[in-house]
PDB file of C-alpha atoms in Angstrom:
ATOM      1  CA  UNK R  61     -15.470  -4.346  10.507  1.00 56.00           C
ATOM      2  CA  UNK R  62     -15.753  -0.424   9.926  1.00 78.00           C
ATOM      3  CA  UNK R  63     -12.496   0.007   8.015  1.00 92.00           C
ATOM      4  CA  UNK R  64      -9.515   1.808   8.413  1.00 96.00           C
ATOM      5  CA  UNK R  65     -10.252   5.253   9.020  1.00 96.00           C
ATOM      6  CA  UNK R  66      -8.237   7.971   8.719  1.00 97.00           C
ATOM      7  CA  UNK R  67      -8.477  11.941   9.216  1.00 97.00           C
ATOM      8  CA  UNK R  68      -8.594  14.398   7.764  1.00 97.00           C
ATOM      9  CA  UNK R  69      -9.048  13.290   4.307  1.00 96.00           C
ATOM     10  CA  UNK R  70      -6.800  16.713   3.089  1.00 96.00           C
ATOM     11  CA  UNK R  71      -4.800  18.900   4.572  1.00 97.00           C
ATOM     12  CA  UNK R  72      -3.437  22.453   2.920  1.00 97.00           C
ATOM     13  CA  UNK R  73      -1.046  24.141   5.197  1.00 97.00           C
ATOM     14  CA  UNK R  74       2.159  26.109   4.610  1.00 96.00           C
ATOM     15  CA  UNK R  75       5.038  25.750   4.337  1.00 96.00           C
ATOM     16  CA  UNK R  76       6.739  25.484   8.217  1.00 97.00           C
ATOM     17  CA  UNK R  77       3.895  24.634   9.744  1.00 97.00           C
ATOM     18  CA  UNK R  78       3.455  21.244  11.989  1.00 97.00           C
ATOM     19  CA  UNK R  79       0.659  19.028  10.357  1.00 98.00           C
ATOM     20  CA  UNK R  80      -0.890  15.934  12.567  1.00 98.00           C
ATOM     21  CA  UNK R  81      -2.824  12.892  10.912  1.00 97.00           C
ATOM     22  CA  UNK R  82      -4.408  10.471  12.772  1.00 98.00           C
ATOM     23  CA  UNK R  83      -5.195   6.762  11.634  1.00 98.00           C
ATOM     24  CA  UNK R  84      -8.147   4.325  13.614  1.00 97.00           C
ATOM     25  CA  UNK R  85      -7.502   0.882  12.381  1.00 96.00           C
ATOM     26  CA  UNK R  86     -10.023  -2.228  12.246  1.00 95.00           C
ATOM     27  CA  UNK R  87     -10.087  -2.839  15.882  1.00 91.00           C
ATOM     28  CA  UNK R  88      -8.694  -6.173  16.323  1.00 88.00           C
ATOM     29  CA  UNK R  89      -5.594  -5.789  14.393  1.00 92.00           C
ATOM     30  CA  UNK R  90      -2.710  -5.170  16.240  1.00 91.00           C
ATOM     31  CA  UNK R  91       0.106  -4.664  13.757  1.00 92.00           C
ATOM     32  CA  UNK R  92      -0.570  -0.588  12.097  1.00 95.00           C
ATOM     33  CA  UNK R  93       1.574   0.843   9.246  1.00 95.00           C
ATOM     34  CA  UNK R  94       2.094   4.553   7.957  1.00 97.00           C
ATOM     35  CA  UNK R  95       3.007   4.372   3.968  1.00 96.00           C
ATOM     36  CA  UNK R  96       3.605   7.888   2.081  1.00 96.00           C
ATOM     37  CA  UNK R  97       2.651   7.775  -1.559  1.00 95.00           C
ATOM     38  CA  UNK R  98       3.594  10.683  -4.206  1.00 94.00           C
ATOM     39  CA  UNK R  99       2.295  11.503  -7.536  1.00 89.00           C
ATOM     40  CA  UNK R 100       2.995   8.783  -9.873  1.00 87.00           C
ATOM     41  CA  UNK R 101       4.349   6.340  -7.441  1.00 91.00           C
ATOM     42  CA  UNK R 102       3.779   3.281  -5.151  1.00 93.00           C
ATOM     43  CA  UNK R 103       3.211   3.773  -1.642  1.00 95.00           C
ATOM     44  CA  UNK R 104       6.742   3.570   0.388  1.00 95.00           C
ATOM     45  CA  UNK R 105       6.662   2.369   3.639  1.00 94.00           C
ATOM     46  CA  UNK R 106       7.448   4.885   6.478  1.00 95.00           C
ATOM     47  CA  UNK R 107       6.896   3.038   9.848  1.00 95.00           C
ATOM     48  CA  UNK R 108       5.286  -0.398  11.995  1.00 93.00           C
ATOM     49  CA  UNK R 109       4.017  -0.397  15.038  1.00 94.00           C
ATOM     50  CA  UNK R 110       3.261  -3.719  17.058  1.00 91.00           C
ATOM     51  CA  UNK R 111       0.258  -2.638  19.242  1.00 92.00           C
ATOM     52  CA  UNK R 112       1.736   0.261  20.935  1.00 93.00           C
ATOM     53  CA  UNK R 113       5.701  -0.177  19.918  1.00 93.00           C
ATOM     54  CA  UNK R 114       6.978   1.556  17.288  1.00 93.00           C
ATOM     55  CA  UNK R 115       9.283  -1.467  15.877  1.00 90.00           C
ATOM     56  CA  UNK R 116      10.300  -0.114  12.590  1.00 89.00           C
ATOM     57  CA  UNK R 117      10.999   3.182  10.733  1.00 91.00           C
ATOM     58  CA  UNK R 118      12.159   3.757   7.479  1.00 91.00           C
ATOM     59  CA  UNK R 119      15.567   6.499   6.517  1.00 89.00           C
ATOM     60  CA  UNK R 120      12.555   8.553   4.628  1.00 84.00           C
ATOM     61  CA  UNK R 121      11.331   9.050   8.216  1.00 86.00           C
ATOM     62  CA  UNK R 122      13.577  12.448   9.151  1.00 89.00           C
ATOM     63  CA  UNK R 123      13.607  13.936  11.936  1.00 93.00           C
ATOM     64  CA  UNK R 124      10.806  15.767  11.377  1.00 96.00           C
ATOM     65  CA  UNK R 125       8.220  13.252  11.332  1.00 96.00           C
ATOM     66  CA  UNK R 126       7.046  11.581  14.212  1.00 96.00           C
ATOM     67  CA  UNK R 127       4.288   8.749  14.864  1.00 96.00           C
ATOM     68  CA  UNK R 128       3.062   7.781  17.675  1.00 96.00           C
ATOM     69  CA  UNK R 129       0.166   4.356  18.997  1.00 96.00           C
ATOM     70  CA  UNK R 130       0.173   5.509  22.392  1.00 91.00           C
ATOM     71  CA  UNK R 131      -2.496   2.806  23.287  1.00 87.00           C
ATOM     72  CA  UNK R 132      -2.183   0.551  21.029  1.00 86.00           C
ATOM     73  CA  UNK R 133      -5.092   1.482  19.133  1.00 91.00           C
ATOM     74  CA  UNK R 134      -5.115   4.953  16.896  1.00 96.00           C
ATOM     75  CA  UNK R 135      -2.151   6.390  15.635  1.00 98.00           C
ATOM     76  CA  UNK R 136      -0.995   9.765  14.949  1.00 98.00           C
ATOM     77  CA  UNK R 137       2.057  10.994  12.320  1.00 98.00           C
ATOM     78  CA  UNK R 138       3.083  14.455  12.993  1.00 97.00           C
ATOM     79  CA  UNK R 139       4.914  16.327  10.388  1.00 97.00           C
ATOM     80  CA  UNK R 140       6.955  19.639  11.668  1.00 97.00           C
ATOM     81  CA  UNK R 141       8.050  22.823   9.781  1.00 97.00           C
ATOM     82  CA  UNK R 142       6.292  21.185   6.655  1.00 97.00           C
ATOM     83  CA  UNK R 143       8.657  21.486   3.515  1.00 95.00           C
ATOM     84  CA  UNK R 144       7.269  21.703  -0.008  1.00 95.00           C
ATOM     85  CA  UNK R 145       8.388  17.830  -1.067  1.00 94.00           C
ATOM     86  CA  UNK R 146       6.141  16.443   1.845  1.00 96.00           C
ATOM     87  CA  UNK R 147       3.361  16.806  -0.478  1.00 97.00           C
ATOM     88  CA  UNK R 148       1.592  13.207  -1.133  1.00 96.00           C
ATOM     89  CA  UNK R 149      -0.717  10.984   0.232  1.00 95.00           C
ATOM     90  CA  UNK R 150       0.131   9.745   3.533  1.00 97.00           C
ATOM     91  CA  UNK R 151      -2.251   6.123   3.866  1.00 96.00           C
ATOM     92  CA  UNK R 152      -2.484   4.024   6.831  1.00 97.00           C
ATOM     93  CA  UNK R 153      -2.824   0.498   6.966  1.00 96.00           C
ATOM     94  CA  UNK R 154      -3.746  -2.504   9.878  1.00 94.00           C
ATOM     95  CA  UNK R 155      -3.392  -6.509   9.846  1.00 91.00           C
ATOM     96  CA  UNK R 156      -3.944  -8.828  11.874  1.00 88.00           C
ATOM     97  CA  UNK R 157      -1.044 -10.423  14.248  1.00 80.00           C
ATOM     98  CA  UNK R 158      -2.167 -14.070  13.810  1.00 78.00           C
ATOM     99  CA  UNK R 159      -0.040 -15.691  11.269  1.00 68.00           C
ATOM    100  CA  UNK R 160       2.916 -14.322   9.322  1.00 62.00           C
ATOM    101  CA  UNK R 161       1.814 -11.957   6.453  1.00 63.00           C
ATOM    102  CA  UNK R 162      -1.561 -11.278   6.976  1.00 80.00           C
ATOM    103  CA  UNK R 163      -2.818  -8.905   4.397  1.00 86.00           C
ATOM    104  CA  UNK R 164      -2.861  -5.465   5.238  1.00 90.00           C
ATOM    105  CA  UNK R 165      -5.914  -3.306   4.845  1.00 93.00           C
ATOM    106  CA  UNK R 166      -5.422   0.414   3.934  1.00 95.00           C
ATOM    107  CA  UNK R 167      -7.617   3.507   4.662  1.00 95.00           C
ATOM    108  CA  UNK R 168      -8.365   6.216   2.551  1.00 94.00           C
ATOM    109  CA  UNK R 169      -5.788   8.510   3.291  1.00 95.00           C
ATOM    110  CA  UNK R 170      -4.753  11.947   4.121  1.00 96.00           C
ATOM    111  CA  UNK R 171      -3.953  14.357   1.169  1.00 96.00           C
ATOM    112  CA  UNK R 172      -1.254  16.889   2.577  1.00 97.00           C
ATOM    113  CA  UNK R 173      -0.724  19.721   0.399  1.00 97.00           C
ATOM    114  CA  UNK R 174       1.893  22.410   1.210  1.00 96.00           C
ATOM    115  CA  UNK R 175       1.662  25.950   0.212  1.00 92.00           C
TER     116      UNK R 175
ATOM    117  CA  UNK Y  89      16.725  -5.965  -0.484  1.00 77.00           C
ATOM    118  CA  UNK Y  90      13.072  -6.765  -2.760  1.00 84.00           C
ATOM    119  CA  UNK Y  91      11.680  -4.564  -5.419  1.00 91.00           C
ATOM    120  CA  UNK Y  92       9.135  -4.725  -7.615  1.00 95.00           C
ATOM    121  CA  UNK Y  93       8.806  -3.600 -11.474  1.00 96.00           C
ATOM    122  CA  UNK Y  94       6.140  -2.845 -13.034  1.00 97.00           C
ATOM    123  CA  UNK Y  95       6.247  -3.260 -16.982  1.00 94.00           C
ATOM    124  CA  UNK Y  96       4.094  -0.638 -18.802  1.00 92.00           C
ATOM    125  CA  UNK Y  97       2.516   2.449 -16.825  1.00 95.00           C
ATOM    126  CA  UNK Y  98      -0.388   2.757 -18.791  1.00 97.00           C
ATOM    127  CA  UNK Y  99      -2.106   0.036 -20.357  1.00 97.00           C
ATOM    128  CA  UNK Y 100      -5.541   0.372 -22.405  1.00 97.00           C
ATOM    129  CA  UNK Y 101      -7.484  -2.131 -23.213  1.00 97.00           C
ATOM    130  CA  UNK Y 102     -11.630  -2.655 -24.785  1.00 97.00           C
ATOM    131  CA  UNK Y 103     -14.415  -3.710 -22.792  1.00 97.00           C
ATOM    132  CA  UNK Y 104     -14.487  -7.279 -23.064  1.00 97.00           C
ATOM    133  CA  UNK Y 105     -11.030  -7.859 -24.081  1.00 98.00           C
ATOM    134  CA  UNK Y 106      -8.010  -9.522 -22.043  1.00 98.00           C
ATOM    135  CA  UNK Y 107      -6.271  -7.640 -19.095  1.00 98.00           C
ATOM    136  CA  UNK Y 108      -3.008  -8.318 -18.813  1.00 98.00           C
ATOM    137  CA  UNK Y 109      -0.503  -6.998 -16.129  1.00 98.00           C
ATOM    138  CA  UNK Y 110       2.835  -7.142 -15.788  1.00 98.00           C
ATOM    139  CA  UNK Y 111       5.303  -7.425 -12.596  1.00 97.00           C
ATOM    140  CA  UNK Y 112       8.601  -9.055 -11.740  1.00 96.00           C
ATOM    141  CA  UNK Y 113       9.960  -8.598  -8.306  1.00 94.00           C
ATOM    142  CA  UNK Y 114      13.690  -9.487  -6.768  1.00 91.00           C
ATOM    143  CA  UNK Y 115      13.956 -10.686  -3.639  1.00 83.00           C
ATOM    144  CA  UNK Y 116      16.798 -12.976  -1.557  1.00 77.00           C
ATOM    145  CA  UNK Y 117      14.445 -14.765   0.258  1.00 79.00           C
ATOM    146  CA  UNK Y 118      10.818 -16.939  -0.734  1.00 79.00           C
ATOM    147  CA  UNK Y 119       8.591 -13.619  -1.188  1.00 85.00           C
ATOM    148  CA  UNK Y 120       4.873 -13.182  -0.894  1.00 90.00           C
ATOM    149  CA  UNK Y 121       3.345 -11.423  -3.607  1.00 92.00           C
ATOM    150  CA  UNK Y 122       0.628  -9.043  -3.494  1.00 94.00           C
ATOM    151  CA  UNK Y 123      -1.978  -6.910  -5.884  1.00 97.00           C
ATOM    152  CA  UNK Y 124      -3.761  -4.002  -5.071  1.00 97.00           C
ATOM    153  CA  UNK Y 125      -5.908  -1.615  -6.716  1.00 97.00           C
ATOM    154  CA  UNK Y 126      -6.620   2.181  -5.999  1.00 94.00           C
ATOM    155  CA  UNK Y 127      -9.054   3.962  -7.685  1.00 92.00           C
ATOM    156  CA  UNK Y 128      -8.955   7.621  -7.665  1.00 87.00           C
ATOM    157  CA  UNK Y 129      -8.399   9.534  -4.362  1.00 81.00           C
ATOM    158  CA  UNK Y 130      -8.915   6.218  -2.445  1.00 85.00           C
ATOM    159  CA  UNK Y 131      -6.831   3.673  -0.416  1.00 88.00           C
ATOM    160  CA  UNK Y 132      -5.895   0.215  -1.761  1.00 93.00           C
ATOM    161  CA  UNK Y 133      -8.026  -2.897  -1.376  1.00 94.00           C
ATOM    162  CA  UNK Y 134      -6.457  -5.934  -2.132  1.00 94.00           C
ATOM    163  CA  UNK Y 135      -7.069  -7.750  -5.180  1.00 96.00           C
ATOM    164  CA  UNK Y 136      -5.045 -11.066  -4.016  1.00 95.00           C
ATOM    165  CA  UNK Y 137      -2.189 -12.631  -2.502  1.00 92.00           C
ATOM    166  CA  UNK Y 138       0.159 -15.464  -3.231  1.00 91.00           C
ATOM    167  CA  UNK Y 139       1.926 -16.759   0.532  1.00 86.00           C
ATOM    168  CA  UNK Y 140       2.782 -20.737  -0.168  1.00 82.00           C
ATOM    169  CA  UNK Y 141       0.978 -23.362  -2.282  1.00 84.00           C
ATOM    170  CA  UNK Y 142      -0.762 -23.054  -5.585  1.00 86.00           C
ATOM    171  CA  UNK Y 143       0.989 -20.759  -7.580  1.00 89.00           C
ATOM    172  CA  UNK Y 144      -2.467 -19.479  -9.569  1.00 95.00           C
ATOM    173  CA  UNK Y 145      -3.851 -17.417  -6.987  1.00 95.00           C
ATOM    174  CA  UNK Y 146      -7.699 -16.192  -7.827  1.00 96.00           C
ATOM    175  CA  UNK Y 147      -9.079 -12.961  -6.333  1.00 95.00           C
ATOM    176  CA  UNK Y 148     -11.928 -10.538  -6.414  1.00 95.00           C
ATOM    177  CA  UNK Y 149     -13.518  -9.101  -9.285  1.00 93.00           C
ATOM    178  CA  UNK Y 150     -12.567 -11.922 -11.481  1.00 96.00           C
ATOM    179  CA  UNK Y 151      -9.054 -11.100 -11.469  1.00 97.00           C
ATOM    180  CA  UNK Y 152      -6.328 -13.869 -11.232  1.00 97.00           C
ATOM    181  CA  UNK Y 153      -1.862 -14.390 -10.775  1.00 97.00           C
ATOM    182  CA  UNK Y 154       0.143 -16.831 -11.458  1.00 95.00           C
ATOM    183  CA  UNK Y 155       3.650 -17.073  -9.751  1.00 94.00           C
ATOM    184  CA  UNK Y 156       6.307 -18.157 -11.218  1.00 94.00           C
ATOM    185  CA  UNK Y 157       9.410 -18.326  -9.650  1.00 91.00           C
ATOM    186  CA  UNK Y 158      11.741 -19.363 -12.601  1.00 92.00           C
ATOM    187  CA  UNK Y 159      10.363 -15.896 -14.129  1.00 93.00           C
ATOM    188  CA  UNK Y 160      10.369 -13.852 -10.897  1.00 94.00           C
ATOM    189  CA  UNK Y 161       6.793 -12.945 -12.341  1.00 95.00           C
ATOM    190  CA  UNK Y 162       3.123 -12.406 -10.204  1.00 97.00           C
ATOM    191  CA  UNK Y 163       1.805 -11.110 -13.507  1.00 98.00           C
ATOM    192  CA  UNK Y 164      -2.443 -10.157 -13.175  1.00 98.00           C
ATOM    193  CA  UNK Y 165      -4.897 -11.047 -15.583  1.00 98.00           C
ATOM    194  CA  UNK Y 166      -8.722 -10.846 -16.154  1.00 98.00           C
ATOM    195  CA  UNK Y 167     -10.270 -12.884 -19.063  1.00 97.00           C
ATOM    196  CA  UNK Y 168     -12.617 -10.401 -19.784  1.00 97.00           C
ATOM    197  CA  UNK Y 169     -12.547  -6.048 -19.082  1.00 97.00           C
ATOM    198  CA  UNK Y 170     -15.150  -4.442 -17.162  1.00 96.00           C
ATOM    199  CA  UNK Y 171     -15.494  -0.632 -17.349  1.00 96.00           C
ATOM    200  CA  UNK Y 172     -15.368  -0.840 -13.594  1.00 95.00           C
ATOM    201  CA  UNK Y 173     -11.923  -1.801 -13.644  1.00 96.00           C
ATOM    202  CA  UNK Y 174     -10.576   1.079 -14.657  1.00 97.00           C
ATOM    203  CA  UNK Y 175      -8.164   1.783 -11.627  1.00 97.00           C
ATOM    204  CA  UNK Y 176      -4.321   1.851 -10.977  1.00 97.00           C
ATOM    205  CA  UNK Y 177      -2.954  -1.453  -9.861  1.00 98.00           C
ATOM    206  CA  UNK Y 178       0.086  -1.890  -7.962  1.00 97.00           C
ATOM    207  CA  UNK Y 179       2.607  -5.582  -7.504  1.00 97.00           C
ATOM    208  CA  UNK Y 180       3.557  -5.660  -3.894  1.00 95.00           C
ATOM    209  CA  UNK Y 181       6.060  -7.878  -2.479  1.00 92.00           C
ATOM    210  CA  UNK Y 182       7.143  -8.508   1.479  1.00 87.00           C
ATOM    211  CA  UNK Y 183       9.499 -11.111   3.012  1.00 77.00           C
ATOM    212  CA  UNK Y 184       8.062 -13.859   3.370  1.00 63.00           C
ATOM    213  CA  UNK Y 185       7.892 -16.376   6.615  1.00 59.00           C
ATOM    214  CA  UNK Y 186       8.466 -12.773   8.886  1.00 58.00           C
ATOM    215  CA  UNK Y 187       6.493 -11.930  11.595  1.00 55.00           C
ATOM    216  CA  UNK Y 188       4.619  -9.042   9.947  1.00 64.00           C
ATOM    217  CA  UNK Y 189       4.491  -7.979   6.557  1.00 74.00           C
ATOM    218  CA  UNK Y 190       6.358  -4.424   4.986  1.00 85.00           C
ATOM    219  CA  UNK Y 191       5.283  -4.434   1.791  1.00 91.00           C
ATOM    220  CA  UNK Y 192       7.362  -2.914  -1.164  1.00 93.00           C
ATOM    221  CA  UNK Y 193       5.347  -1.360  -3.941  1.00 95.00           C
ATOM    222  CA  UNK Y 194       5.772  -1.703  -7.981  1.00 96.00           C
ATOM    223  CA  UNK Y 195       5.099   2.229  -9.313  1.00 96.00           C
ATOM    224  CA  UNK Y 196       1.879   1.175 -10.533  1.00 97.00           C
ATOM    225  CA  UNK Y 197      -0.332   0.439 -13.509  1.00 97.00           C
ATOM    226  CA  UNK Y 198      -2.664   2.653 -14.933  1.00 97.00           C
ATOM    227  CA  UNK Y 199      -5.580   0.652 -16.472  1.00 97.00           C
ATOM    228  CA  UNK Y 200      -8.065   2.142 -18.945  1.00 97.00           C
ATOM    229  CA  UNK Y 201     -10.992   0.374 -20.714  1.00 97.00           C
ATOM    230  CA  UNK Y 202     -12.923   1.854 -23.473  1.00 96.00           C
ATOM    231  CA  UNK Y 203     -16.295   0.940 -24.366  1.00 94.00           C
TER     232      UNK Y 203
END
């Protein structure tokens, strides 16, 4: 069990540019989850994928933002023509599909700062 | 719809002394409860869970909940502060008996301990 990884650990870009995070999760579990979390807050859940379907996204998911498990393994969120309030931590998290409710296990997380 | 509430941002306690953390969550159907703690510019590891069954719940580090439904409380304690438990701990909640597990986050507890 190596963990959830996820890179990079921070990002600075500008303002308008397109921004791409990717997310390994522990490899058995097949349920992943994107969760953004801003200064001062909880995490809020953005999106669920069930091995490689995306079954889930939250409204705070605009049009802008798109994720992707092609394979059912790693996972990338892509952020285009960045805006200033997508600043926060964007974490990543995997469980296991056996059972209802297994507990999630979160990486590190990507720092996204916008210029 | 569930939410959680987190009573008290900031709480500061003495090495030694009780923790004591607060949450209350809604929620229209049987929820399972979660804590989690972050310390700085890291993910969340879980701290424990509460699914079915005994309603004390004992996790890591010591820590311990207690749910009580007739309160709509999962509030955390620890009998005795460690300096190492200075963190931020968040109250999750998800729906429970569904096939995976979106978890709505409190806004978090910011725990201090002075020597």
């Amino acid at each position: 069990d190596t963990g959830v990884s996820q890179n990079p650990r921070h990002k600075i870009t500008k303002r308008g540019q397109n921004v791409t995070f990717r997310c390994d999760p522990i490899s058995e579990h097949n349920r992943l989850y994107w969760y953004r979390q801003t200064l001062g807050q909880g995490p809020e859940f953005l999106t669920y994928f069930q091995n490689e379907a995306q079954l889930e996204k939250s409204r705070l998911l605009s049009d802008r933002f798109s994720a992707e498990r092609p394979k059912g393994s790693f996972s990338t969120l892509e952020i285009q023509r960045t805006e200033q309030g997508d600043s926060a931590m964007y974490l990543c998290a995997s469980s296991s599909d056996r059972g209802s409710n297994q507990p999630q296990h979160f990486g590190d997380g990507t720092r996204l700062s916008i210029l | 719809a569930q939410s959680v509430t987190q009573l008290g941002s900031h709480v500061s306690v003495s090495e030694g002394a009780l923790v004591l953390l607060r949450c209350n969550y809604s929620s229209s159907v049987p929820p399972y409860l979660f804590w989690y703690v972050q310390y700085p510019n890291q993910g969340l590891q879980l701290l424990l869970k509460y699914t079915t069954g005994a309603t004390l719940v004992k996790g890591i580090n010591g820590f311990e909940a207690e749910f009580k439904k007739s309160e709509t409380s999962f509030h955390l304690t620890k009998p005795s502060a460690h300096m190492s438990d200075a963190a931020e701990y968040f109250c999750a909640v998800s729906r429970g008996g569904t096939s995976y597990g979106k978890l709505t986050f409190g806004q978090g507890t910011i725990l201090t301990v002075h020597p």
